[in-house]
Short mmCIF file of C-alpha atoms in Angstrom, two decimals:
data_model
loop_
_atom_site.label_atom_id
_atom_site.label_comp_id
_atom_site.label_asym_id
_atom_site.label_seq_id
_atom_site.Cartn_x
_atom_site.Cartn_y
_atom_site.Cartn_z
CA MET A 10 146.34 85.76 -91.68
CA ALA A 11 146.57 86.88 -95.30
CA PHE A 12 147.09 90.43 -94.08
CA CYS A 13 150.00 89.27 -91.88
CA LYS A 14 151.61 87.56 -94.87
CA MET A 15 151.13 90.71 -96.95
CA VAL A 16 152.86 92.73 -94.21
CA ASP A 17 155.76 90.25 -94.30
CA VAL A 18 156.09 90.68 -98.07
CA ILE A 19 155.96 94.47 -97.83
CA TYR A 20 158.51 94.38 -94.99
CA ALA A 21 160.89 92.32 -97.13
CA ALA A 22 160.47 94.73 -100.06
CA LEU A 23 161.12 97.94 -98.10
CA PRO A 24 164.83 98.79 -97.88
CA ILE A 25 164.41 101.83 -95.63
CA ARG A 26 164.56 101.11 -91.89
CA PRO A 27 162.21 103.89 -90.66
CA LEU A 28 159.50 102.67 -93.04
CA ARG A 29 160.01 99.10 -91.89
CA ALA A 30 159.81 100.16 -88.24
CA PHE A 31 156.59 102.09 -88.90
CA LEU A 32 155.09 99.11 -90.76
CA ILE A 33 155.86 96.66 -87.94
CA ARG A 34 154.76 99.06 -85.20
CA SER A 35 151.44 99.92 -86.87
CA HIS A 36 150.74 96.27 -87.70
CA MET A 37 151.49 95.01 -84.18
CA GLU A 38 149.24 97.67 -82.65
CA SER A 39 146.25 96.67 -84.80
CA CYS A 40 146.61 92.89 -85.33
CA SER A 41 145.26 90.80 -82.43
CA ARG A 42 146.70 87.59 -83.90
CA CYS A 43 150.24 89.00 -83.89
CA GLN A 44 149.76 90.54 -80.43
CA ALA A 45 148.94 87.08 -79.08
CA ARG A 46 152.34 85.81 -80.29
CA LEU A 47 154.26 88.58 -78.47
CA LEU A 48 155.96 87.91 -75.13
CA SER A 49 154.61 89.42 -71.96
CA ARG A 50 156.83 91.63 -69.81
CA ALA A 51 157.39 88.78 -67.34
CA GLU A 52 158.41 86.35 -70.10
CA ALA A 53 160.74 88.91 -71.65
CA GLY A 54 162.25 89.67 -68.23
CA LYS A 55 163.22 86.01 -67.79
CA LEU A 56 165.42 86.24 -70.88
CA PHE A 57 167.66 88.91 -69.35
CA VAL A 58 170.54 88.05 -67.04
CA ALA A 59 171.19 90.21 -64.00
CA SER A 60 174.76 91.23 -63.14
CA ASP A 61 174.77 89.08 -59.98
CA GLN A 62 173.87 85.99 -62.07
CA ILE A 63 176.89 86.30 -64.39
CA GLY A 64 179.42 84.71 -62.10
CA ASN A 65 183.20 84.76 -62.57
CA THR A 66 184.19 86.24 -65.95
CA GLU A 67 187.95 85.93 -65.49
CA GLY A 68 189.44 83.55 -68.01
CA LEU A 69 186.15 83.25 -69.88
CA TRP A 70 187.80 83.39 -73.29
CA GLN A 71 190.36 80.76 -72.32
CA ARG A 72 187.63 78.37 -71.23
CA ILE A 73 185.69 78.96 -74.43
CA SER A 74 188.74 78.54 -76.69
CA VAL A 75 189.71 75.29 -74.94
CA ARG A 76 186.22 73.89 -75.47
CA THR A 77 186.13 74.92 -79.14
CA GLY A 78 189.64 73.65 -79.84
CA SER A 79 191.08 76.86 -81.29
CA GLY A 80 193.07 79.49 -79.51
CA THR A 81 193.05 82.07 -82.29
CA PRO A 82 190.64 84.96 -81.99
CA VAL A 83 188.10 85.36 -84.74
CA PRO A 84 188.02 88.83 -86.30
CA GLU A 85 184.63 90.45 -85.94
CA ALA A 86 182.92 91.41 -89.17
CA PRO A 87 180.33 94.15 -89.15
CA PRO A 88 176.86 92.64 -89.24
CA THR A 89 175.13 92.95 -92.58
CA PRO A 90 171.42 92.40 -92.89
CA ALA A 91 170.64 89.42 -95.07
CA GLY A 92 169.21 90.40 -98.42
CA ALA A 93 169.69 94.14 -98.03
CA GLY A 94 171.44 94.30 -101.38
CA TRP A 95 168.57 92.50 -103.08
CA ARG A 96 166.01 94.84 -101.48
CA TRP A 97 167.93 97.86 -102.72
CA ALA A 98 168.26 96.25 -106.16
CA ALA A 99 164.49 95.67 -106.26
CA ALA A 100 163.81 99.28 -105.25
CA VAL A 101 166.23 100.64 -107.86
CA GLY A 102 164.81 98.29 -110.51
CA THR A 103 161.27 99.45 -109.77
CA ALA A 104 162.30 103.09 -109.99
CA ALA A 105 164.04 102.40 -113.31
CA VAL A 106 160.95 100.69 -114.74
CA VAL A 107 158.76 103.61 -113.68
CA ALA A 108 161.20 106.13 -115.19
CA VAL A 109 161.57 104.24 -118.47
CA THR A 110 157.79 103.85 -118.78
CA GLY A 111 157.30 107.56 -118.11
CA PHE A 112 159.83 108.59 -120.74
CA TRP A 113 158.31 106.14 -123.23
CA LEU A 114 154.85 107.66 -122.67
CA LEU A 115 156.25 111.16 -123.11
CA ARG A 116 157.89 110.10 -126.35
CA GLU A 117 154.60 108.60 -127.60
CA VAL A 118 152.77 111.84 -126.86
CA GLU A 119 155.23 113.80 -128.97
CA LYS A 120 154.80 111.54 -132.02
CA PRO A 121 152.59 112.73 -134.87
CA GLY A 122 149.11 111.31 -134.80
CA PHE A 123 148.61 111.50 -131.06
CA GLY A 124 147.06 114.97 -130.95
CA PRO A 125 143.53 116.07 -131.77
CA GLY A 126 144.41 117.24 -135.31
CA PHE A 127 145.33 113.73 -136.49
CA VAL A 128 141.87 112.69 -137.62
CA GLY A 129 141.20 114.06 -141.06
CA ALA A 130 137.95 115.66 -142.08
CA ALA A 131 135.19 113.27 -142.96
CA ASP A 132 134.68 113.20 -146.72
CA ARG A 133 131.01 112.33 -146.50
CA PHE A 134 130.08 114.60 -143.60
CA GLN A 135 129.45 118.32 -143.86
CA ILE A 136 127.92 120.86 -141.48
CA ASP A 137 126.51 123.92 -143.21
CA TYR A 138 125.00 125.79 -140.30
CA VAL A 139 124.46 125.22 -136.55
CA ASN A 140 122.16 127.32 -134.41
CA VAL A 141 122.07 127.17 -130.57
CA GLY A 142 119.44 129.33 -128.83
CA GLY A 143 118.70 131.25 -132.01
CA ALA A 144 122.35 132.32 -132.50
CA PRO A 145 125.21 130.85 -134.54
CA ALA A 146 127.25 128.28 -132.57
CA GLN A 147 130.76 126.91 -132.64
CA THR A 148 130.97 123.20 -133.52
CA PHE A 149 133.48 120.51 -132.71
CA VAL A 150 133.48 117.41 -134.87
CA TYR A 151 135.12 114.17 -133.79
CA GLN A 152 135.32 110.95 -135.78
CA PRO A 153 137.14 108.00 -134.22
CA GLN A 154 139.74 106.53 -136.52
CA GLY A 155 138.52 103.50 -138.47
CA THR A 156 134.79 104.05 -137.85
CA ASP A 157 131.92 105.79 -139.62
CA THR A 158 130.64 107.30 -136.36
CA VAL A 159 130.77 111.11 -136.13
CA PHE A 160 130.31 113.06 -132.89
CA VAL A 161 129.27 116.74 -133.11
CA TRP A 162 129.45 119.10 -130.13
CA ALA A 163 127.99 122.59 -130.44
CA THR A 164 128.46 125.50 -128.00
CA LYS A 165 127.19 129.06 -127.96
CA ASN A 166 129.57 131.70 -129.16
CA PRO A 167 130.58 134.07 -126.37
#
């Protein structure tokens, strides 16, 4: 049931119809609980009206307008999905947050002190000579800022 609720939340957050259709289709094919709530073909067939069951359609609008009390036709407005604007706003807002965060991280990388050369040489630490396999080696020294710990990595010279 929690998975069905999660699908509902994701469906509400997706503004793109093909993605929504794929989400619903894949969920309905795999969720037995949701499949049990679907109508059977016979039940769905009862909802349709056959052409011979319609009856006389002449003067239908006049009968409806008399019953409603107004004779003026109502202009049809194109159907708009409820909340579509908010879904698009949420999608655009998410993209903006991701973009701003990315640019902020790029700016932080470019600032001085972010690179490997920021840490100064340790005043109390000195390497005179390093040998690896009987040959001189190249050393890499790393000291985290604010600590007395020093890491030394030595590799053979090519």
